[in-house]
CSV table of C-alpha atoms and ligand atoms in Angstrom, one decimal:
chain,number,residue,atom,x,y,z
Z,1227,UNK,CA,0.1,-0.1,-0.1
Z,1228,UNK,CA,1.4,3.5,-0.9
Z,1229,UNK,CA,2.5,5.4,1.9
Z,1230,UNK,CA,0.2,8.4,2.8
Z,1231,UNK,CA,-0.2,11.2,5.3
Z,1232,UNK,CA,-3.8,11.7,6.5
Z,1233,UNK,CA,-4.8,14.4,8.6
Z,1234,UNK,CA,-8.1,13.4,10.3
Z,1235,UNK,CA,-8.0,16.0,13.2
Z,1236,UNK,CA,-10.0,18.7,11.4
Z,1237,UNK,CA,-12.0,19.2,14.9
Z,1238,UNK,CA,-8.8,20.8,16.4
Z,1239,UNK,CA,-8.0,22.8,13.1
Z,1240,UNK,CA,-8.3,22.6,9.4
Z,1241,UNK,CA,-5.8,23.1,6.6
Z,1242,UNK,CA,-6.2,26.5,5.0
Z,1243,UNK,CA,-7.5,26.4,1.4
Z,1244,UNK,CA,-4.6,27.5,-0.9
Z,1245,UNK,CA,-6.8,30.2,-2.3
Z,1246,UNK,CA,-6.9,31.6,1.1
Z,1247,UNK,CA,-3.4,31.5,1.6
Z,1248,UNK,CA,-2.8,33.1,-1.8
Z,1249,UNK,CA,-5.2,36.1,-1.0
Z,1250,UNK,CA,-3.9,36.6,2.5
Z,1251,UNK,CA,-0.2,37.0,1.1
Z,1252,UNK,CA,-1.5,39.3,-1.8
Z,1253,UNK,CA,-3.0,41.5,0.9
Z,1254,UNK,CA,0.0,41.4,3.2
Z,1255,UNK,CA,2.2,42.3,0.2
Z,1256,UNK,CA,0.0,45.0,-1.3
Z,1257,UNK,CA,-2.7,46.3,1.1
Z,1258,UNK,CA,-0.9,46.5,4.4
Z,1259,UNK,CA,-2.3,49.9,5.4
Z,1260,UNK,CA,-4.3,50.3,8.7
Z,1261,UNK,CA,-8.1,50.5,8.0
Z,1262,UNK,CA,-8.4,53.5,10.2
Z,1263,UNK,CA,-5.7,55.6,8.5
Z,1264,UNK,CA,-7.1,58.4,6.5
Z,1265,UNK,CA,-5.0,58.1,3.5
Z,1266,UNK,CA,-5.4,55.7,0.4
Z,1267,UNK,CA,-3.7,52.9,1.9
Z,1268,UNK,CA,-6.1,53.0,4.9
Z,1269,UNK,CA,-9.0,53.3,2.6
Z,1270,UNK,CA,-7.8,50.1,0.7
Z,1271,UNK,CA,-7.8,48.3,4.0
Z,1272,UNK,CA,-10.9,49.7,4.9
Z,1273,UNK,CA,-12.6,48.2,1.8
Z,1274,UNK,CA,-11.3,44.8,2.3
Z,1275,UNK,CA,-12.7,44.7,6.0
Z,1276,UNK,CA,-16.1,45.9,4.6
Z,1277,UNK,CA,-16.2,43.7,1.8
Z,1278,UNK,CA,-15.3,40.8,3.9
Z,1279,UNK,CA,-18.0,41.9,6.5
Z,1280,UNK,CA,-20.4,41.9,3.7
Z,1281,UNK,CA,-19.5,38.2,2.6
Z,1282,UNK,CA,-20.2,36.9,6.1
Z,1283,UNK,CA,-23.3,39.1,6.4
Z,1284,UNK,CA,-24.6,37.6,3.3
Z,1285,UNK,CA,-23.8,34.0,4.5
Z,1286,UNK,CA,-25.8,34.7,7.7
Z,1287,UNK,CA,-28.7,36.4,6.1
Z,1288,UNK,CA,-27.8,39.5,8.4
Z,1289,UNK,CA,-27.0,42.9,8.2
Z,1290,UNK,CA,-23.2,44.1,7.7
Z,1291,UNK,CA,-23.5,46.0,11.1
Z,1292,UNK,CA,-24.2,42.6,13.0
Z,1293,UNK,CA,-20.8,41.3,12.2
Z,1294,UNK,CA,-18.0,41.8,14.7
Z,1295,UNK,CA,-14.5,40.6,13.9
Z,1296,UNK,CA,-12.5,39.0,16.9
Z,1297,UNK,CA,-9.5,36.9,17.3
Z,1298,UNK,CA,-11.5,33.5,17.2
Z,1299,UNK,CA,-13.9,31.3,18.8
Z,1300,UNK,CA,-12.6,31.7,22.3
Z,1301,UNK,CA,-13.0,35.4,22.1
Z,1302,UNK,CA,-16.4,35.5,20.4
Z,1303,UNK,CA,-17.6,33.1,23.2
Z,1304,UNK,CA,-16.0,35.3,26.0
Z,1305,UNK,CA,-17.2,38.3,24.6
Z,1306,UNK,CA,-20.9,37.4,24.0
Z,1307,UNK,CA,-21.4,35.6,27.4
Z,1308,UNK,CA,-19.5,37.9,29.6
Z,1309,UNK,CA,-20.4,41.1,27.6
Z,1310,UNK,CA,-24.2,40.4,27.5
Z,1311,UNK,CA,-24.3,39.3,31.1
Z,1312,UNK,CA,-22.7,42.2,32.4
Z,1313,UNK,CA,-24.4,44.7,30.3
Z,1314,UNK,CA,-28.0,43.4,31.1
Z,1315,UNK,CA,-27.2,42.5,34.8
Z,1316,UNK,CA,-30.0,44.6,36.2
Z,1317,UNK,CA,-32.5,42.6,34.3
Z,1318,UNK,CA,-31.4,39.4,36.0
Z,1319,UNK,CA,-28.6,37.3,37.4
Z,1320,UNK,CA,-29.5,33.8,36.2
Z,1321,UNK,CA,-27.5,32.1,33.4
Z,1322,UNK,CA,-28.1,28.8,31.7
Z,1323,UNK,CA,-25.8,26.6,29.5
Z,1324,UNK,CA,-24.9,22.9,29.3
Z,1325,UNK,CA,-22.1,20.5,30.6
Z,1326,UNK,CA,-21.1,19.9,27.1
Z,1327,UNK,CA,-19.6,23.2,26.2
Z,1328,UNK,CA,-16.1,24.4,25.1
Z,1329,UNK,CA,-14.1,25.5,28.1
Z,1330,UNK,CA,-14.3,29.1,26.8
Z,1331,UNK,CA,-18.0,28.9,27.6
Z,1332,UNK,CA,-17.6,27.0,30.7
Z,1333,UNK,CA,-15.0,29.2,32.1
Z,1334,UNK,CA,-16.9,32.2,31.1
Z,1335,UNK,CA,-19.9,31.2,33.0
Z,1336,UNK,CA,-17.5,30.4,36.1
Z,1337,UNK,CA,-16.2,33.9,36.0
Z,1338,UNK,CA,-19.4,35.1,36.0
Z,1339,UNK,CA,-20.5,33.0,38.9
Z,1340,UNK,CA,-17.5,34.5,40.7
Z,1341,UNK,CA,-19.0,38.0,40.0
Z,1342,UNK,CA,-22.3,36.8,41.7
Z,1343,UNK,CA,-24.2,35.4,38.8
Z,1344,UNK,CA,-26.3,32.0,39.2
Z,1345,UNK,CA,-25.4,29.3,36.7
Z,1346,UNK,CA,-27.3,26.1,35.7
Z,1347,UNK,CA,-25.6,23.5,33.7
Z,1348,UNK,CA,-27.9,21.2,31.9
Z,1349,UNK,CA,-26.9,17.8,31.5
Z,1350,UNK,CA,-27.3,15.8,28.2
Z,1351,UNK,CA,-28.7,12.3,27.7
Z,1352,UNK,CA,-26.4,9.4,26.6
Z,1353,UNK,CA,-25.9,10.7,22.9
Z,1354,UNK,CA,-25.3,14.3,23.9
Z,1355,UNK,CA,-28.7,15.6,23.3
Z,1356,UNK,CA,-30.0,18.5,25.6
Z,1357,UNK,CA,-33.8,17.9,25.9
Z,1358,UNK,CA,-35.5,21.6,25.0
Z,1359,UNK,CA,-37.8,20.7,27.8
Z,1360,UNK,CA,-35.1,20.7,30.4
Z,1361,UNK,CA,-34.2,24.4,29.2
Z,1362,UNK,CA,-37.9,25.5,29.7
Z,1363,UNK,CA,-37.8,23.9,33.3
Z,1364,UNK,CA,-34.6,25.7,34.0
Z,1365,UNK,CA,-35.8,29.4,33.1
Z,1366,UNK,CA,-36.4,31.6,35.8
Z,1367,UNK,CA,-37.7,35.1,35.9
Z,1368,UNK,CA,-34.3,36.1,36.6
Z,1369,UNK,CA,-32.8,34.3,33.6
Z,1370,UNK,CA,-30.8,36.9,31.2
Z,1371,UNK,CA,-28.9,34.6,29.0
Z,1372,UNK,CA,-28.9,31.0,27.5
Z,1373,UNK,CA,-25.8,29.8,25.7
Z,1374,UNK,CA,-25.9,26.5,24.0
Z,1375,UNK,CA,-23.6,25.2,21.3
Z,1376,UNK,CA,-24.7,23.9,17.9
Z,1377,UNK,CA,-22.3,21.1,17.1
Z,1378,UNK,CA,-20.3,19.7,19.9
Z,1379,UNK,CA,-16.7,19.2,19.1
Z,1380,UNK,CA,-15.9,16.0,20.8
Z,1381,UNK,CA,-18.9,13.8,19.8
Z,1382,UNK,CA,-20.8,15.7,17.0
Z,1383,UNK,CA,-24.0,16.1,18.8
Z,1384,UNK,CA,-26.3,18.7,17.3
Z,1385,UNK,CA,-28.7,20.7,19.3
Z,1386,UNK,CA,-32.1,21.9,17.9
Z,1387,UNK,CA,-31.5,25.7,17.9
Z,1388,UNK,CA,-34.9,26.5,16.5
Z,1389,UNK,CA,-36.5,24.8,19.2
Z,1390,UNK,CA,-34.5,25.9,22.0
Z,1391,UNK,CA,-35.0,29.5,20.8
Z,1392,UNK,CA,-38.7,29.2,20.6
Z,1393,UNK,CA,-39.0,27.8,24.0
Z,1394,UNK,CA,-36.8,30.7,25.5
Z,1395,UNK,CA,-38.5,33.5,23.7
Z,1396,UNK,CA,-42.0,32.3,24.5
Z,1397,UNK,CA,-41.1,32.4,27.9
Z,1398,UNK,CA,-39.5,35.8,27.7
Z,1399,UNK,CA,-38.4,37.5,24.4
Z,1400,UNK,CA,-36.1,39.5,26.8
Z,1401,UNK,CA,-33.8,36.4,27.4
Z,1402,UNK,CA,-30.8,36.5,25.1
Z,1403,UNK,CA,-29.8,33.3,23.2
Z,1404,UNK,CA,-26.1,32.6,22.3
Z,1405,UNK,CA,-25.0,29.9,20.1
Z,1406,UNK,CA,-21.5,28.7,19.9
Z,1407,UNK,CA,-21.4,27.6,16.3
Z,1408,UNK,CA,-17.6,27.2,15.8
Z,1409,UNK,CA,-18.0,23.4,14.8
Z,1410,UNK,CA,-21.1,24.1,12.5
Z,1411,UNK,CA,-20.4,27.3,10.7
Z,1412,UNK,CA,-19.3,26.4,7.0
Z,1413,UNK,CA,-20.9,22.9,7.2
Z,1414,UNK,CA,-24.4,23.9,7.5
Z,1415,UNK,CA,-26.4,27.1,6.4
Z,1416,UNK,CA,-27.0,29.1,9.4
Z,1417,UNK,CA,-29.4,32.0,9.6
Z,1418,UNK,CA,-29.3,33.4,13.2
Z,1419,UNK,CA,-32.2,35.8,12.7
Z,1420,UNK,CA,-34.6,33.0,11.3
Z,1421,UNK,CA,-33.3,30.7,14.2
Z,1422,UNK,CA,-33.9,33.5,16.9
Z,1423,UNK,CA,-30.4,33.6,17.9
Z,1424,UNK,CA,-28.8,37.0,19.4
Z,1425,UNK,CA,-25.2,36.2,19.2
Z,1426,UNK,CA,-23.4,33.5,17.7
Z,1427,UNK,CA,-19.6,32.7,17.4
Z,1428,UNK,CA,-17.7,31.4,14.7
Z,1429,UNK,CA,-13.9,30.7,14.1
Z,1430,UNK,CA,-11.9,30.7,10.7
Z,1431,UNK,CA,-9.5,27.9,11.3
Z,1432,UNK,CA,-12.3,25.3,11.6
Z,1433,UNK,CA,-13.3,26.0,8.1
Z,1434,UNK,CA,-10.3,26.2,6.1
Z,1435,UNK,CA,-9.5,29.8,7.1
Z,1436,UNK,CA,-6.6,31.2,9.0
Z,1437,UNK,CA,-6.1,30.9,12.7
Z,1438,UNK,CA,-6.5,33.7,15.2
Z,1439,UNK,CA,-9.4,35.3,13.5
Z,1440,UNK,CA,-13.1,34.8,14.2
Z,1441,UNK,CA,-16.4,36.7,14.3
Z,1442,UNK,CA,-19.4,37.3,16.7
Z,1443,UNK,CA,-22.9,37.7,15.0
Z,1444,UNK,CA,-24.4,40.4,17.3
Z,1445,UNK,CA,-28.3,41.0,16.5
Z,1446,UNK,CA,-29.1,44.7,16.1
Z,1447,UNK,CA,-30.2,46.2,19.3
Z,1448,UNK,CA,-28.2,43.7,21.4
Z,1449,UNK,CA,-25.6,45.5,23.4
Z,1450,UNK,CA,-22.8,44.4,25.4
Z,1451,UNK,CA,-19.9,45.3,27.7
Z,1452,UNK,CA,-16.6,45.0,25.7
Z,1453,UNK,CA,-13.9,43.0,27.2
Z,1454,UNK,CA,-11.1,45.4,25.8
Z,1455,UNK,CA,-10.6,49.0,26.0
Z,1456,UNK,CA,-8.9,51.1,23.3
Z,1457,UNK,CA,-9.5,52.5,19.7
Z,1458,UNK,CA,-13.0,52.7,18.4
Z,1459,UNK,CA,-12.7,49.7,15.9
Z,1460,UNK,CA,-15.6,47.4,15.6
Z,1461,UNK,CA,-17.9,50.2,17.0
Z,1462,UNK,CA,-15.8,49.8,20.2
Z,1463,UNK,CA,-17.3,46.6,20.8
Z,1464,UNK,CA,-13.8,44.9,20.1
Z,1465,UNK,CA,-11.1,47.5,19.6
Z,1466,UNK,CA,-7.8,46.9,18.2
Z,1467,UNK,CA,-6.3,47.3,14.7
Z,1468,UNK,CA,-8.0,44.9,12.4
Z,1469,UNK,CA,-6.1,42.0,11.0
Z,1470,UNK,CA,-6.8,42.7,7.5
Z,1471,UNK,CA,-5.3,39.6,5.6
Z,1472,UNK,CA,-7.0,37.3,8.2
Z,1473,UNK,CA,-10.4,39.0,7.9
Z,1474,UNK,CA,-10.1,38.4,4.1
Z,1475,UNK,CA,-8.9,34.9,4.5
Z,1476,UNK,CA,-12.0,34.2,6.7
Z,1477,UNK,CA,-14.4,35.7,4.4
Z,1478,UNK,CA,-12.9,33.9,1.4
Z,1479,UNK,CA,-12.8,30.3,3.3
Z,1480,UNK,CA,-16.3,30.8,4.5
Z,1481,UNK,CA,-17.6,31.8,0.9
Z,1482,UNK,CA,-15.7,28.7,-0.5
Z,1483,UNK,CA,-17.2,26.3,2.2
Z,1484,UNK,CA,-20.7,27.6,1.4
Z,1485,UNK,CA,-20.2,26.9,-2.3
Z,1486,UNK,CA,-18.8,23.6,-1.6
Z,1487,UNK,CA,-21.1,22.5,1.4
Z,1488,UNK,CA,-23.8,20.6,-0.4
Z,1489,UNK,CA,-21.5,18.1,-2.5
Z,1490,UNK,CA,-18.9,17.9,0.7
Z,1491,UNK,CA,-21.3,17.4,3.4
Z,1492,UNK,CA,-22.5,14.2,1.8
Z,1493,UNK,CA,-18.9,13.1,1.2
Z,1494,UNK,CA,-18.1,13.5,4.9
Z,1495,UNK,CA,-20.9,11.3,6.0
Z,1496,UNK,CA,-19.8,8.9,3.4
Z,1497,UNK,CA,-16.4,8.9,5.1
Z,1498,UNK,CA,-17.7,8.5,8.7
Z,1499,UNK,CA,-20.1,5.7,7.6
Z,1500,UNK,CA,-17.1,4.0,5.8
Z,1501,UNK,CA,-14.7,4.2,8.8
Z,1502,UNK,CA,-17.5,3.1,11.2
Z,1503,UNK,CA,-18.3,0.0,9.2
Z,1504,UNK,CA,-14.8,-1.0,8.4
Z,1505,UNK,CA,-13.7,-0.5,12.2
Z,1506,UNK,CA,-16.7,-2.2,13.7
Z,1507,UNK,CA,-16.5,-5.1,11.3
Z,1508,UNK,CA,-13.0,-5.9,12.4
Z,1509,UNK,CA,-13.3,-4.8,16.0
Z,1510,UNK,CA,-16.7,-5.4,17.0
Z,1511,UNK,CA,-16.2,-4.4,20.5
Z,1512,UNK,CA,-15.3,-0.7,19.7
Z,1513,UNK,CA,-17.8,1.7,21.2
Z,1514,UNK,CA,-19.3,4.6,19.3
Z,1515,UNK,CA,-19.7,7.7,21.5
Z,1516,UNK,CA,-22.3,10.3,20.9
Z,1517,UNK,CA,-25.2,10.3,18.4
Z,1518,UNK,CA,-25.5,7.9,15.4
Z,1519,UNK,CA,-26.4,8.4,11.8
Z,1520,UNK,CA,-28.1,11.6,10.6
Z,1521,UNK,CA,-28.4,12.6,14.3
Z,1522,UNK,CA,-24.8,13.3,14.4
Z,1523,UNK,CA,-22.2,15.7,12.6
Z,1524,UNK,CA,-20.9,14.4,9.5
Z,1525,UNK,CA,-17.4,15.3,10.4
Z,1526,UNK,CA,-16.9,14.0,13.9
Z,1527,UNK,CA,-16.4,10.5,14.9
Z,1528,UNK,CA,-15.7,9.7,18.4
Z,1529,UNK,CA,-15.0,5.8,19.0
Z,1530,UNK,CA,-13.7,3.9,22.1
Z,1531,UNK,CA,-11.6,0.9,22.1
Z,1532,UNK,CA,-12.3,-0.7,25.4
Z,1533,UNK,CA,-8.8,-2.0,27.2
Z,1534,UNK,CA,-6.7,0.5,25.1
Z,1535,UNK,CA,-5.6,3.9,25.9
Z,1536,UNK,CA,-6.5,6.7,23.4
Z,1537,UNK,CA,-3.1,8.4,23.7
Z,1538,UNK,CA,-1.5,5.1,22.9
Z,1539,UNK,CA,-3.7,4.7,19.8
Z,1540,UNK,CA,-2.9,8.4,18.7
Z,1541,UNK,CA,0.8,8.0,18.7
Z,1542,UNK,CA,0.6,4.4,17.2
Z,1543,UNK,CA,-1.4,6.0,14.4
Z,1544,UNK,CA,1.0,8.7,14.1
Z,1545,UNK,CA,3.7,6.3,13.3
Z,1546,UNK,CA,1.7,5.6,10.1
Z,1547,UNK,CA,1.3,9.4,9.5
Z,1548,UNK,CA,-2.3,9.4,10.4
Z,1549,UNK,CA,-3.3,12.2,12.8
Z,1550,UNK,CA,-6.3,11.9,15.2
Z,1551,UNK,CA,-7.0,13.2,18.7
Z,1552,UNK,CA,-8.0,11.7,21.9
Z,1553,UNK,CA,-11.2,13.6,23.1
Z,1554,UNK,CA,-10.6,17.2,22.2
Z,1555,UNK,CA,-7.4,18.9,21.2
Z,1556,UNK,CA,-9.1,22.4,21.4
Z,1557,UNK,CA,-8.0,22.7,25.0
Z,1558,UNK,CA,-5.3,20.3,24.6
Z,1559,UNK,CA,-2.1,19.6,26.5
Z,1560,UNK,CA,-4.5,18.3,29.4
Z,1561,UNK,CA,-4.7,14.9,30.3
Z,1562,UNK,CA,-7.7,15.0,32.2
Z,1563,UNK,CA,-10.7,12.7,31.1
Z,1564,UNK,CA,-13.0,14.5,28.7
Z,1565,UNK,CA,-15.7,16.5,30.5
Z,1566,UNK,CA,-18.1,15.7,27.5
Z,1567,UNK,CA,-17.7,12.0,27.5
Z,1568,UNK,CA,-18.0,11.9,31.4
Z,1569,UNK,CA,-21.2,14.0,30.9
Z,1570,UNK,CA,-22.8,11.4,28.5
Z,1571,UNK,CA,-22.0,8.7,31.1
Z,1572,UNK,CA,-19.8,6.3,29.2
Z,1573,UNK,CA,-17.6,3.6,31.0
Z,1574,UNK,CA,-14.2,4.5,32.5
Z,1575,UNK,CA,-12.9,2.0,30.0
Z,1576,UNK,CA,-14.4,3.8,27.0
Z,1577,UNK,CA,-13.4,7.2,28.6
Z,1578,UNK,CA,-9.6,6.0,28.5
Z,1579,UNK,CA,-9.9,4.4,25.1
Z,1580,UNK,CA,-11.5,7.1,23.1
Z,1581,UNK,CA,-10.2,8.8,19.9
Z,1582,UNK,CA,-11.8,11.5,17.9
Z,1583,UNK,CA,-11.3,11.1,14.1
Z,1584,UNK,CA,-12.5,14.2,12.3
Z,1585,UNK,CA,-13.0,14.9,8.6
Z,1586,UNK,CA,-12.7,18.2,6.3
Z,1587,UNK,CA,-13.6,19.2,2.9
Z,1588,UNK,CA,-10.1,18.3,1.9
Z,1589,UNK,CA,-9.9,14.6,2.8
Z,1590,UNK,CA,-10.3,12.2,0.0
Z,1591,UNK,CA,-11.8,8.6,-0.5
Z,1592,UNK,CA,-8.4,7.2,-0.9
Z,1593,UNK,CA,-7.3,8.7,2.4
Z,1594,UNK,CA,-10.2,7.2,4.2
Z,1595,UNK,CA,-9.4,3.8,2.7
Z,1596,UNK,CA,-5.8,4.1,3.8
Z,1597,UNK,CA,-6.8,5.0,7.3
Z,1598,UNK,CA,-9.5,2.5,7.8
Z,1599,UNK,CA,-6.8,-0.3,7.0
Z,1600,UNK,CA,-4.2,1.3,9.2
Z,1601,UNK,CA,-6.5,1.9,12.1
Z,1602,UNK,CA,-7.6,-1.8,11.8
Z,1603,UNK,CA,-4.1,-3.0,12.0
Z,1604,UNK,CA,-2.9,-0.7,14.7
Z,1605,UNK,CA,-5.8,-1.7,17.0
Z,1606,UNK,CA,-5.0,-5.4,16.4
Z,1607,UNK,CA,-1.6,-5.0,17.1
Z,1608,UNK,CA,-2.1,-3.1,20.3
Z,1609,UNK,CA,-4.7,-5.7,21.3
Z,1610,UNK,CA,-2.0,-8.6,20.8
Z,1611,UNK,CA,0.4,-6.5,22.6
Z,1612,UNK,CA,-1.9,-5.9,25.4
Z,1613,UNK,CA,-3.0,-9.7,25.5
Z,1614,UNK,CA,0.8,-10.9,25.8
Z,1615,UNK,CA,1.4,-8.6,28.8
Z,1616,UNK,CA,2.1,-10.6,32.1
O,194,PLP,C1,-16.9,24.5,20.0
O,194,PLP,C2,-15.7,25.3,20.1
O,194,PLP,N1,-15.8,26.5,20.6
O,194,PLP,C3,-14.8,27.3,20.6
O,194,PLP,C4,-13.6,26.8,20.3
O,194,PLP,C5,-12.3,28.0,20.4
O,194,PLP,O1,-12.1,28.5,19.3
O,194,PLP,P1,-10.7,29.1,18.7
O,194,PLP,O2,-9.7,28.0,18.6
O,194,PLP,O3,-10.9,30.0,17.5
O,194,PLP,O4,-10.4,29.9,20.1
O,194,PLP,C6,-13.5,25.5,19.6
O,194,PLP,C7,-11.9,25.1,19.4
O,194,PLP,O5,-11.2,25.2,19.6
O,194,PLP,C8,-14.6,24.7,19.6
O,194,PLP,O6,-14.4,23.5,19.1
């Protein structure tokens, strides 16, 4: 079998599209002005920022003024959650989220708890689904903000945003609804206004754009207390000189993903199903974590091999130039057991033996065939080694 390098850690980050790299280089070379400068160089940069804002607004079906550029998903989540909660504190001090969220959401909630807010953390069922009825029951007259992720980065569970927002808004239209859409933007059409969403976070490096750039959709009429103080950029909501090449790279990557979305999503689902059937046929004791079939995101597969360690599997696959992750690499370095897998209540053995395999629009059928064969042989070898141990 011809040797290949197969990158299957796209939940952590994706390879930038070549068109994105080229466009960013062009802007760095030719349009390096500061968008706030009054001369021609400044206006050229400003035009790039404006047209990129328009591109994102078109994809969201929103107004240009509702797009705020940030440094990525972590900042967008911090800004939306802390900013809205602090700004509207007089309306109430109760917040709702789930136990499945990214640390940038969970730690924003913890920060707000330290400031005197009260928080409810909803638990998912065994597939990672949050029952909208539980949200209805958690709402109180003091609830000011609900923050729920769209697609979970570790197990690919998808929350029903329209149902959740209608429950929240029926109870009280003044409660704000924030969505972490970092893992779903680019893969699914997302119209925040139609879905009743007030704030929504995205991050370019998850959809073949550059790292360190993201955006927050903030519905017209919703205000927040900024995290930074400084210049007046982004209407003072997020001051700091705009990263023009990265903003343009993000807008181009978003446009390319939306153009390719329909065909590519079908392909990703095919890749996921192919790997599942190949692995489970050879290793029937493998356990699939999270939702199955159409219920789950097409690009995230979380699978446990009881008796083995996820980290050992990861490094054994790396020897064959196949790159996956254990749990989540978004807050990596940490060897702690995944809070998401714990929240869905899998056994300790499955918790230890979990790997996340995540696909992107740039993976190919040939890569998946290669990865399936290598994963199967690596697992067989590790099991033999394990059994031979005294
Ligand atoms: C669901 C989710 N939210 C937020 C983030 C943070 O985004 P960023 O890496 O752009 O800070 C990530 C990944 O890192 C993620 O998967």
